[in-house]
Coordinates of N, CA and C in Angstrom, one line a residue:
Chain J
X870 N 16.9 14.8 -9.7 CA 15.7 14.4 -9.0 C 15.9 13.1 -8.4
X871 N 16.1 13.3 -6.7 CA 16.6 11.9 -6.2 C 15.1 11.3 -6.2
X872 N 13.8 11.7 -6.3 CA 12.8 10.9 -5.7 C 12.9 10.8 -4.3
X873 N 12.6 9.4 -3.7 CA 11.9 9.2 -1.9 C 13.5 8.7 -1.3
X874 N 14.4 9.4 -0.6 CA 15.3 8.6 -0.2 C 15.2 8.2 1.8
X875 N 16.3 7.9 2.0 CA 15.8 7.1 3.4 C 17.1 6.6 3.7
X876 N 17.3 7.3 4.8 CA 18.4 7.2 6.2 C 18.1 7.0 7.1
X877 N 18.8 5.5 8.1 CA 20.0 4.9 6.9 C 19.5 3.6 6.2
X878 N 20.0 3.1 5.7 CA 19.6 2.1 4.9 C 19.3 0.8 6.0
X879 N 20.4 0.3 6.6 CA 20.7 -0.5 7.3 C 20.4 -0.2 9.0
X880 N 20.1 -0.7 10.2 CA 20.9 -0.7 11.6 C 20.0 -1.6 12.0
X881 N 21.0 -1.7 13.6 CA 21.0 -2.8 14.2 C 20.8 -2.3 15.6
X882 N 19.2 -2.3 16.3 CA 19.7 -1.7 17.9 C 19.2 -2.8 18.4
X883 N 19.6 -2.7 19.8 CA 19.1 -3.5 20.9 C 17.5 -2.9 21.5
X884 N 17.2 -4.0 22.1 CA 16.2 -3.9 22.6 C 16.1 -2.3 23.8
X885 N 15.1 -1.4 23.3 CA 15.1 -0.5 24.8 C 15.4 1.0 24.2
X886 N 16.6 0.5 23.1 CA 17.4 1.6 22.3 C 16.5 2.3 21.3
X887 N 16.4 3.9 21.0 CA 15.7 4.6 20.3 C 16.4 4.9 18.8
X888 N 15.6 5.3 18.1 CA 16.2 6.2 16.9 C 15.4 6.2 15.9
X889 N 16.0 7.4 14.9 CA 14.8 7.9 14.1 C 15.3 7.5 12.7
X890 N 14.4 7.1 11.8 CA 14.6 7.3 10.9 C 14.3 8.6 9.8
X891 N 14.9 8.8 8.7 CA 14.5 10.1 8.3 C 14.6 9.6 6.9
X892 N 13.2 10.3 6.4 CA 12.4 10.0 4.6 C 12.8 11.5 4.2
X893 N 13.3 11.4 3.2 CA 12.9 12.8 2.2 C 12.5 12.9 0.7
X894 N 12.1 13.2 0.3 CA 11.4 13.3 -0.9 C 11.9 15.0 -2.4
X895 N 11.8 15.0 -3.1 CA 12.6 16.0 -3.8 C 11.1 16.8 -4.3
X896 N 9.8 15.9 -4.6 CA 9.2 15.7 -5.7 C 7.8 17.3 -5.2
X897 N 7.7 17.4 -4.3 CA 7.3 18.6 -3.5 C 5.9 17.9 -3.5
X898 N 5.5 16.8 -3.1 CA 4.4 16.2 -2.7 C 3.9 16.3 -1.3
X899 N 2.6 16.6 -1.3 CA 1.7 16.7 -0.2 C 1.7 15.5 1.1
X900 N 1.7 15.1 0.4 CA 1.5 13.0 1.3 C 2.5 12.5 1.4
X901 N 2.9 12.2 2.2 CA 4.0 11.3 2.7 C 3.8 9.9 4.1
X902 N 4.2 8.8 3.9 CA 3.8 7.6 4.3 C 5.2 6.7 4.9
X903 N 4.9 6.1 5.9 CA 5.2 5.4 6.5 C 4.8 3.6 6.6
X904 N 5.5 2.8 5.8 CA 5.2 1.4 6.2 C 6.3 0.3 6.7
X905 N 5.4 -1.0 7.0 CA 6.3 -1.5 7.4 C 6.0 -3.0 6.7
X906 N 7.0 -3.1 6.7 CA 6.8 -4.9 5.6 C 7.6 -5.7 6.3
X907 N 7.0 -6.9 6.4 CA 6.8 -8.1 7.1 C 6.7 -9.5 6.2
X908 N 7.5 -10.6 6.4 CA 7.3 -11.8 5.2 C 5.8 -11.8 5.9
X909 N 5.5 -12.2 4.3 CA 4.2 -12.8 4.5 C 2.8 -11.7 4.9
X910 N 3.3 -10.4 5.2 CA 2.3 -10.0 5.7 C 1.7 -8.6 4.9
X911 N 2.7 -8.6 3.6 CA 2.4 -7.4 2.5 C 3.0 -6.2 3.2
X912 N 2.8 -4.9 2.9 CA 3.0 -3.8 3.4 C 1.7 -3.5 4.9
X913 N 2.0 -2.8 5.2 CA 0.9 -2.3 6.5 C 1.6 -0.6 6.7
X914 N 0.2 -0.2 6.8 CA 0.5 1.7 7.0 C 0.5 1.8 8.6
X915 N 1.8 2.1 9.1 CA 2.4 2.5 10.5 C 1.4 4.4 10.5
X916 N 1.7 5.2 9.5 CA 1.3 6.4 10.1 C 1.5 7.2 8.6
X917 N 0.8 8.3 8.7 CA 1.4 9.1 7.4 C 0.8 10.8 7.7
X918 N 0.8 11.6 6.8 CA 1.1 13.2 6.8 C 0.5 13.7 5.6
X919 N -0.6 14.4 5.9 CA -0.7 15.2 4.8 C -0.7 16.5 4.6
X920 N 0.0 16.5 5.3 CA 0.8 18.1 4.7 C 1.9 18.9 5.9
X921 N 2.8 19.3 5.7 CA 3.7 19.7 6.6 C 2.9 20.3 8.3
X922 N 3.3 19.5 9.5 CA 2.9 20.2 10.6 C 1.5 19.0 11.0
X923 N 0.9 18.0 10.3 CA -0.3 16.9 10.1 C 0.6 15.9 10.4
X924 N -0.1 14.8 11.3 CA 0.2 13.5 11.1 C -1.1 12.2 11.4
X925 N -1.0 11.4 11.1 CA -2.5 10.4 11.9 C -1.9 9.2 11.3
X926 N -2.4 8.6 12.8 CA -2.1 7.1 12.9 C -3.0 6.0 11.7
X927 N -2.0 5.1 11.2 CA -2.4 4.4 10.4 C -2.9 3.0 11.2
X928 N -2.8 1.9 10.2 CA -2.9 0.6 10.8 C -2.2 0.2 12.1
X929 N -1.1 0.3 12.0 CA -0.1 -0.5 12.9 C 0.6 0.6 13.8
X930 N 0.3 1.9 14.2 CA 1.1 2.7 14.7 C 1.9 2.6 16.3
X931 N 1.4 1.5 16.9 CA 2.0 1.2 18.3 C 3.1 1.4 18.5
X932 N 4.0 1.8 19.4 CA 5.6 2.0 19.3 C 6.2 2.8 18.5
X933 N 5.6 3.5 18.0 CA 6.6 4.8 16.6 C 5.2 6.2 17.1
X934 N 6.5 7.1 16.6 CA 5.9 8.7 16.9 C 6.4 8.9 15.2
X935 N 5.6 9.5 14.6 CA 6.5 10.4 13.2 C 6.5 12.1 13.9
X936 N 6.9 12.4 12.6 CA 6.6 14.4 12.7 C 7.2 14.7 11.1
X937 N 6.3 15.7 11.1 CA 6.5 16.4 9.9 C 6.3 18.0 9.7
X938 N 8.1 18.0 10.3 CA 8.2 19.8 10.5 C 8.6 20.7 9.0
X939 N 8.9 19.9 8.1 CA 9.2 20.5 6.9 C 8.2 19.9 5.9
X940 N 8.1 20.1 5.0 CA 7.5 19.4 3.4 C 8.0 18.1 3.1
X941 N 9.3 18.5 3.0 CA 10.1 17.3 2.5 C 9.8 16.5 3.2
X942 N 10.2 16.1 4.3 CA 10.9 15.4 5.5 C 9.7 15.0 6.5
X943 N 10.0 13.7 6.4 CA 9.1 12.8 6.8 C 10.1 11.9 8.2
X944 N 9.7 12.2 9.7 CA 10.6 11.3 10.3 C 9.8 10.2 11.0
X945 N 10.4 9.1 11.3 CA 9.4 7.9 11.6 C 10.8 7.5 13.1
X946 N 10.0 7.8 14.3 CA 10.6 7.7 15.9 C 10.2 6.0 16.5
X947 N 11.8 5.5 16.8 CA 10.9 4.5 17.6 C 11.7 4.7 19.1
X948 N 10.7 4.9 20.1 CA 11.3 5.2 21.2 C 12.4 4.0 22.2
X949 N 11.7 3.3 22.2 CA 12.1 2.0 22.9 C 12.0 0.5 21.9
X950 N 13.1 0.2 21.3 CA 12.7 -0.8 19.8 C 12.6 -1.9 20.8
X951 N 11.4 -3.1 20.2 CA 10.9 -4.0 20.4 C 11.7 -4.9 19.5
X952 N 12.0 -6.1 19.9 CA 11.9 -7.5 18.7 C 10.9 -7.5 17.7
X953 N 10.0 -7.2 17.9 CA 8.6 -7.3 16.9 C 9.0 -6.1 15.9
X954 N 9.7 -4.7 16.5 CA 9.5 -4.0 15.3 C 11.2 -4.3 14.6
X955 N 11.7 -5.6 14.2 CA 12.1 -6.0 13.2 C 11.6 -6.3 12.3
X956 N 12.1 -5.4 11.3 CA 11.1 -5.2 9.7 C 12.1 -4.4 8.7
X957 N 11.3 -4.1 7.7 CA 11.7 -3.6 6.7 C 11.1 -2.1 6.4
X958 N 11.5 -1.1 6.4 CA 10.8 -0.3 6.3 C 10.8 0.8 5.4
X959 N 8.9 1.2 5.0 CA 9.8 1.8 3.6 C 8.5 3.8 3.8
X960 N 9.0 4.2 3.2 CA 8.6 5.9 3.3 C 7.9 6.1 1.5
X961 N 6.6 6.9 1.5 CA 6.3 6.6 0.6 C 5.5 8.0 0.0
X962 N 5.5 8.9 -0.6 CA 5.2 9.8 -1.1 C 4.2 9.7 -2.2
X963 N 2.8 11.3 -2.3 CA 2.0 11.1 -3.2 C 1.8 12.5 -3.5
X964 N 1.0 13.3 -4.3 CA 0.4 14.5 -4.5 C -0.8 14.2 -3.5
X965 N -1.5 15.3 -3.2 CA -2.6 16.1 -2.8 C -3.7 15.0 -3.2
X966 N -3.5 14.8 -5.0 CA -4.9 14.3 -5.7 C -5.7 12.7 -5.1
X967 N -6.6 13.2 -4.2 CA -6.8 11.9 -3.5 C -7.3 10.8 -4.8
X968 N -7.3 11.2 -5.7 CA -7.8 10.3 -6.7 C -6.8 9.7 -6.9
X969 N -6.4 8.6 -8.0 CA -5.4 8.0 -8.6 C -4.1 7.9 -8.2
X970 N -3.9 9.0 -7.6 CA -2.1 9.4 -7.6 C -2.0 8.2 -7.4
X971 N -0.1 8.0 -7.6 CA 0.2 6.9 -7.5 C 1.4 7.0 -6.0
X972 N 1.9 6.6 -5.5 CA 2.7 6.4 -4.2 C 4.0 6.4 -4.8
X973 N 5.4 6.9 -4.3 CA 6.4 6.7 -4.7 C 7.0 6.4 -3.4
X974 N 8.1 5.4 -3.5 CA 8.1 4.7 -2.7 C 10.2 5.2 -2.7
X975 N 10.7 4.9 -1.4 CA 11.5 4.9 -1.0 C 12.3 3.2 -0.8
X976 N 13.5 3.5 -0.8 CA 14.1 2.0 -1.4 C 14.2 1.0 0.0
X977 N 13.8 1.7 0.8 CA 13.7 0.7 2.5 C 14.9 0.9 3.5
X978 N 14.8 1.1 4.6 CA 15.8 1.1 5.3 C 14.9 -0.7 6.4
X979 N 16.6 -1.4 6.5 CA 16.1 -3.1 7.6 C 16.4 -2.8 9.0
X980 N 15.9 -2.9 9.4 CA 16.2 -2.6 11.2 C 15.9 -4.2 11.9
X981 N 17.0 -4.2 12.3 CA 17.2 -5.2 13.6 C 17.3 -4.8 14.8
X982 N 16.3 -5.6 15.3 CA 16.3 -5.4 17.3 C 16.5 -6.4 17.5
X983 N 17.6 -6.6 18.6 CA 17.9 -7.9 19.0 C 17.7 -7.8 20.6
Chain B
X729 N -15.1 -2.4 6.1 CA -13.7 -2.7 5.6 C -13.0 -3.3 4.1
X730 N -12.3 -2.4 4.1 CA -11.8 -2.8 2.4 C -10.4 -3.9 2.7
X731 N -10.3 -4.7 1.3 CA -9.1 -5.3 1.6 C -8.6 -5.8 0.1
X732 N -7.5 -6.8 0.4 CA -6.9 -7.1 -1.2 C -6.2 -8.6 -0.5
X733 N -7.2 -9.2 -1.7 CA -6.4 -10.7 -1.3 C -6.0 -11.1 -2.5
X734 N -4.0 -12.0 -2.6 CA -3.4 -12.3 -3.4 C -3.4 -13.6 -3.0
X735 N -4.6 -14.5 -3.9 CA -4.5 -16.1 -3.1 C -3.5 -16.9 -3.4
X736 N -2.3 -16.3 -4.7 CA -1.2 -17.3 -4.8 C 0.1 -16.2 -4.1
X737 N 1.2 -17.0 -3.3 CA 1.7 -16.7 -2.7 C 3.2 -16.7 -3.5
X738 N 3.2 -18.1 -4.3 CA 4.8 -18.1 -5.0 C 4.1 -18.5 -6.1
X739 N 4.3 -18.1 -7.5 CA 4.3 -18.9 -8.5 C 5.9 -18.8 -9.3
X740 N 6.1 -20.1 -10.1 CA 7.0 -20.3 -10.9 C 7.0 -20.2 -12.5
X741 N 6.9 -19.9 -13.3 CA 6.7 -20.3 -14.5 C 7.9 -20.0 -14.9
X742 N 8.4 -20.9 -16.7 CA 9.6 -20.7 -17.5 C 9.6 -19.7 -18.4
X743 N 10.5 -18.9 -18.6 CA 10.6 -17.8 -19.5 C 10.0 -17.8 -20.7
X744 N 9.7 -16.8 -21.1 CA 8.5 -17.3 -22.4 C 7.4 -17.7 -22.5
X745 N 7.0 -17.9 -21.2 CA 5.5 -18.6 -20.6 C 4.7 -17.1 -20.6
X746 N 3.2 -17.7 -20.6 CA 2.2 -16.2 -20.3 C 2.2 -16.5 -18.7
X747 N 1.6 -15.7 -18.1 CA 2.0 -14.9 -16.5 C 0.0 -14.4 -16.2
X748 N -0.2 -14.8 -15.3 CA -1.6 -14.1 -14.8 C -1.4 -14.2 -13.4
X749 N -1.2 -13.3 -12.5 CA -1.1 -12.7 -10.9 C -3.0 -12.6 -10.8
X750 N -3.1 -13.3 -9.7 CA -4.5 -13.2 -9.5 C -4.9 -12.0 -8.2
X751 N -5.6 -11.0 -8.5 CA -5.8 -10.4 -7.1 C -7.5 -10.1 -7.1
X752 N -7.9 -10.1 -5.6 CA -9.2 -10.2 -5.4 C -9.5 -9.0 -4.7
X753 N -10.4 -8.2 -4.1 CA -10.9 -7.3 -3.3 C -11.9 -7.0 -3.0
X754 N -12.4 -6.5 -2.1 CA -13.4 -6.1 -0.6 C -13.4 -5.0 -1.2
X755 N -14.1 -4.3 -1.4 CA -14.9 -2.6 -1.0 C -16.0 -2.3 -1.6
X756 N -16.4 -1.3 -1.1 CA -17.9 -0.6 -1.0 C -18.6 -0.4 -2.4
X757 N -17.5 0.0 -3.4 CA -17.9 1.1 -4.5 C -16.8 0.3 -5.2
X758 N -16.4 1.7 -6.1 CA -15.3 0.8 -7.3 C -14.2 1.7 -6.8
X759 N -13.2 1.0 -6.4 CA -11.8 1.4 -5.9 C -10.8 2.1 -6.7
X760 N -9.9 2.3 -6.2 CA -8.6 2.9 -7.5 C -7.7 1.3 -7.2
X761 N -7.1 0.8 -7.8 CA -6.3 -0.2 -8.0 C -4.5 -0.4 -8.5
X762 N -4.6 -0.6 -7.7 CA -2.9 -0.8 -8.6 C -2.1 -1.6 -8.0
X763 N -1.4 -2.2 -8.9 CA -0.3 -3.0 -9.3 C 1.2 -2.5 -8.6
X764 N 2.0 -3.1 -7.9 CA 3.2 -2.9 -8.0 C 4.1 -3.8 -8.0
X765 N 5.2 -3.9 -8.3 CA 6.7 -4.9 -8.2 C 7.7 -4.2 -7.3
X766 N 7.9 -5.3 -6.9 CA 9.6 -5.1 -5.5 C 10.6 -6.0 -6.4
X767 N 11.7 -5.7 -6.8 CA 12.7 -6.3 -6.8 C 13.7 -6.5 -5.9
X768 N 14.2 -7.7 -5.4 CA 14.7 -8.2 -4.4 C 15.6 -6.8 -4.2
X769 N 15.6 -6.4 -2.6 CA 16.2 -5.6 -1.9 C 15.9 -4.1 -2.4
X770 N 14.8 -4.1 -3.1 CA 14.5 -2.7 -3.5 C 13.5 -2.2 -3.1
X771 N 12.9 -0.6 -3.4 CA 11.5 -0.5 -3.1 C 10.5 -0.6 -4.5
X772 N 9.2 0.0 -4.0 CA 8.4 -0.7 -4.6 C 7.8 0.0 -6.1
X773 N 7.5 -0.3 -7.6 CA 8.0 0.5 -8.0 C 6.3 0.1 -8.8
X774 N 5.6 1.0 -9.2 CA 3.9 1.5 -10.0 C 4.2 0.5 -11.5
X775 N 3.3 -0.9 -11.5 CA 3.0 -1.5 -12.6 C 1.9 -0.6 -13.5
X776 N 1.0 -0.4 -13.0 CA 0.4 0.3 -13.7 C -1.2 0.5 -12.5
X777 N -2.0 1.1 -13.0 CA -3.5 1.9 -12.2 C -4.4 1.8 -12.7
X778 N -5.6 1.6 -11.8 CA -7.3 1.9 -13.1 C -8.1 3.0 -11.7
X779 N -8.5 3.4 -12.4 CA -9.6 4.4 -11.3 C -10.9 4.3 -12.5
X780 N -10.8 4.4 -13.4 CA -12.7 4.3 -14.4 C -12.3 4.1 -15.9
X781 N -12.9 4.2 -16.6 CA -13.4 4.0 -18.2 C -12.8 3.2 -18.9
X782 N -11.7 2.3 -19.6 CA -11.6 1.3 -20.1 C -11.1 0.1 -18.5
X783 N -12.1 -0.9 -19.1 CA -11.4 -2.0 -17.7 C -10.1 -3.0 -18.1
X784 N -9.2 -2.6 -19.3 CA -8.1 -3.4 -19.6 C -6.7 -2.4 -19.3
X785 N -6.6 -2.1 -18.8 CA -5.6 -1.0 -18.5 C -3.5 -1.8 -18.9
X786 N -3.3 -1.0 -19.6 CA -1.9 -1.3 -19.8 C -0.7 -0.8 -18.9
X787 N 0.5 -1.3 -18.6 CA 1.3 -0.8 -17.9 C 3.0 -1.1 -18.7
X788 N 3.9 -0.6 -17.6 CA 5.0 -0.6 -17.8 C 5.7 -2.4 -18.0
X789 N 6.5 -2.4 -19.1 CA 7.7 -3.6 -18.4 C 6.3 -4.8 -19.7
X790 N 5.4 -4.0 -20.2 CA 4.9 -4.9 -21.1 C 3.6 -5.9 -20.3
X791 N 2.9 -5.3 -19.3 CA 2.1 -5.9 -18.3 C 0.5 -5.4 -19.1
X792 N -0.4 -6.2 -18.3 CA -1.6 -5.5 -18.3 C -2.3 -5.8 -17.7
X793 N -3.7 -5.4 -16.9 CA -4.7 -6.1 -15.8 C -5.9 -5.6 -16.4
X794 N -6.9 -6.2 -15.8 CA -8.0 -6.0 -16.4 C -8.9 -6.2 -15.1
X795 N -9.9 -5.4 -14.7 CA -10.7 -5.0 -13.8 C -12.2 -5.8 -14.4
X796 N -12.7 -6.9 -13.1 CA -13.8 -7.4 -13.3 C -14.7 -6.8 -12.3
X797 N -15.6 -6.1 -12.7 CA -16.4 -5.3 -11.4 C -17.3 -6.8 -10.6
X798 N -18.1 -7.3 -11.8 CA -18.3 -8.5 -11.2 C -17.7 -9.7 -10.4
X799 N -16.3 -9.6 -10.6 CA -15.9 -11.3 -9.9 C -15.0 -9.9 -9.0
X800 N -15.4 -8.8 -9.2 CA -13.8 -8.1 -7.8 C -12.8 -8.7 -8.0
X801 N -12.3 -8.1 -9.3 CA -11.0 -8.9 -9.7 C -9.9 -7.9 -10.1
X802 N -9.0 -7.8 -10.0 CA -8.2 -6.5 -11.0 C -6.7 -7.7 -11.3
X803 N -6.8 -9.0 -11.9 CA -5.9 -9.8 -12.5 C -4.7 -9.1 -13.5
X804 N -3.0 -9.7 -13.0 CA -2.0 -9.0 -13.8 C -1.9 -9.7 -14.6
X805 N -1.3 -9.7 -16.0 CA -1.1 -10.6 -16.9 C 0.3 -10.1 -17.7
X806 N 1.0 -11.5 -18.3 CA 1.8 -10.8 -19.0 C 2.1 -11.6 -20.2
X807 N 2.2 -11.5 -21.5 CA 2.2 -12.8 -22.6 C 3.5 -13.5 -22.4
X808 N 4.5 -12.8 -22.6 CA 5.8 -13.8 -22.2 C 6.5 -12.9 -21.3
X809 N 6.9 -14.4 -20.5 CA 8.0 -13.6 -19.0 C 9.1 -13.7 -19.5
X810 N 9.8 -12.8 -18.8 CA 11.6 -12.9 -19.0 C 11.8 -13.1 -18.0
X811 N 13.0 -13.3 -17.5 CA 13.6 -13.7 -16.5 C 13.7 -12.5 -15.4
X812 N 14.3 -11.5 -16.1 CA 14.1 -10.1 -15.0 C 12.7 -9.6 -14.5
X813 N 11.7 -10.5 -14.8 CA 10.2 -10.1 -14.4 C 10.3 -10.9 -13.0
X814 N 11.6 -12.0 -12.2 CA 11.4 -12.4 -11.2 C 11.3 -11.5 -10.0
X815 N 10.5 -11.2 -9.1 CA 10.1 -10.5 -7.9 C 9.1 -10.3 -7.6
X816 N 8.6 -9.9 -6.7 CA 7.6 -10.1 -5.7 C 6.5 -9.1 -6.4
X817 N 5.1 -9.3 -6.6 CA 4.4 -8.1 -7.2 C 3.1 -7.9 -5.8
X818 N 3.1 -6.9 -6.0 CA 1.6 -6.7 -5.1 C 0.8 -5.7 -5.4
X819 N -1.0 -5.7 -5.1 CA -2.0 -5.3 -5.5 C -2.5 -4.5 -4.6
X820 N -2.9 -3.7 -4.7 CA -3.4 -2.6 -3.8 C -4.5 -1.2 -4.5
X821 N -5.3 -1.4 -3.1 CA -6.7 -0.3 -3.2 C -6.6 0.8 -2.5
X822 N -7.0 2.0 -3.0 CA -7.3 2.8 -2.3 C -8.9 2.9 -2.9
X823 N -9.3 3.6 -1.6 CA -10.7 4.1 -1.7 C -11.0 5.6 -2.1
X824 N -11.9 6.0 -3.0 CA -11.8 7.1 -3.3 C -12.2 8.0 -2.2
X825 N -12.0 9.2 -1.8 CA -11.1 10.2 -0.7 C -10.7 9.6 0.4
X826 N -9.9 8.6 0.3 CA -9.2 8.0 1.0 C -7.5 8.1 0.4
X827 N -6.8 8.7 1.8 CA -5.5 8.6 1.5 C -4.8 7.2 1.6
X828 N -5.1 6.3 2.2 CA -3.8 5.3 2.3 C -4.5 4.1 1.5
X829 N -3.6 3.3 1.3 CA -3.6 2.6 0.5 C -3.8 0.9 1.3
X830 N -4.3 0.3 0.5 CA -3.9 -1.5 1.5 C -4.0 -2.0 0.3
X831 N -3.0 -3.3 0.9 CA -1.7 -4.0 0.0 C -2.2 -5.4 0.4
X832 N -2.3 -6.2 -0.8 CA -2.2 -7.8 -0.3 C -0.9 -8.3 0.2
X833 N -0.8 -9.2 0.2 CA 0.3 -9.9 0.6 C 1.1 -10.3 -0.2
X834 N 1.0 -10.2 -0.9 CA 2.1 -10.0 -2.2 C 2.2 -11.4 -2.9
X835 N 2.5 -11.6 -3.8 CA 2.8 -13.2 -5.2 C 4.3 -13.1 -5.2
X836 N 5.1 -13.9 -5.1 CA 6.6 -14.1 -5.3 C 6.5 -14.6 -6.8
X837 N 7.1 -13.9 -7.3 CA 7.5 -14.8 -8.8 C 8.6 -15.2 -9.4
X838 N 8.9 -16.4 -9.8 CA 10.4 -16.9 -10.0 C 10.1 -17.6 -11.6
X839 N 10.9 -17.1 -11.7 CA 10.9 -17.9 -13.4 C 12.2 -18.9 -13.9
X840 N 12.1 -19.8 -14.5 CA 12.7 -20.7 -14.9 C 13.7 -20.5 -16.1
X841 N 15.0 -20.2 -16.4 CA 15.3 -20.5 -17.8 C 15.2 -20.9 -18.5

């Protein structure tokens, strides 16, 4: 049971350059989340999914597209990377139960725009 | 609008010391709450949760918080730190049938040998 993993860990694009990252999860949970962490600024919800084929914009969704064509698989699109979306970024999984559940979190992939 | 504020940003204490993470919050009703820790270059991992009935709730790693409805508090505590308790913790609400979550800005914590 790998839990929330996340490809790739690491990259480095230039400004203009696109690419996707991709969340998966083993745990067969309903919810799946997208954030982005910033010094100083805590987590912030970019976008999230509740349930395969659903998506809706969170706090900060400007410049990123997700999709969620399988269960598992959560992708987070950035079409044209900005300087600004250098961050840290993490994928975050829950059950259905809007009550309590707790979030399981993905270990982060760093993206550099330069 | 709901929110979560962590008014200390770094604390330091020495190993063996007691530990209290202060967190504050904004919302309507009584929230679900929870605790998490980041260890450097990791993700983020569930200290522990309250959603209703006792307000001292215990967690993992030897932690505990305690939920003041009055002062909008949900305070971490811990009697003695160890040293691998150093990393960043943060506090966060969801609202009941509310999917996402908000996060303060997190407490750095460094401990002294």
């Amino acid at each position: 049971n790998a839990g929330v993993t996340q490809t790739p860990k690491f990259r480095v694009l230039k400004t203009g350059q696109s690419m996707t990252l991709l969340c998966a999860q083993d745990m067969n949970h309903e919810y799946m989340y997208w954030y982005r962490q910033d010094p100083g600024m805590g987590l912030r919800l970019i976008h999230y999914s509740v349930g395969e084929g659903t998506t809706a914009k969170g706090e900060v969704p400007d410049g990123y597209n997700v999709s969620r064509l399988k269960k598992q698989n959560f992708l987070l699109g950035l079409e044209s990377a900005a300087p600004s979306q250098t961050s840290v970024y993490f994928c975050a999984s829950s059950t259905a139960n809007r009550g309590p559940s707790e979030q399981y979190f993905g270990p982060g992939t760093r993206l550099t725009v330069t | 609008a709901q929110s979560v504020t962590q008014p200390d940003i770094h604390i330091t204490v020495s190993e063996g010391a007691s530990l209290e993470l202060r967190c504050n919050y904004s919302y309507g009703a009584t929230p679900y709450l929870f605790w998490y820790v980041q260890s450097p270059g990791q993700g983020l991992q569930l200290l522990l949760k309250y959603f209703s009935g006792d307000t001292l709730v215990q967690g993992i790693k030897g932690f505990e918080a305690e939920f003041k409805r009055s002062q909008s508090s949900f305070n971490l505590r811990k009697p003695s730190v160890h040293w691998s308790d150093a990393a960043e913790y943060f506090c966060s609400l969801r609202g009941a049938g509310s999917y996402q979550l908000t996060f303060g800005k997190g407490t750095k914590l460094s401990v002294i040998p």
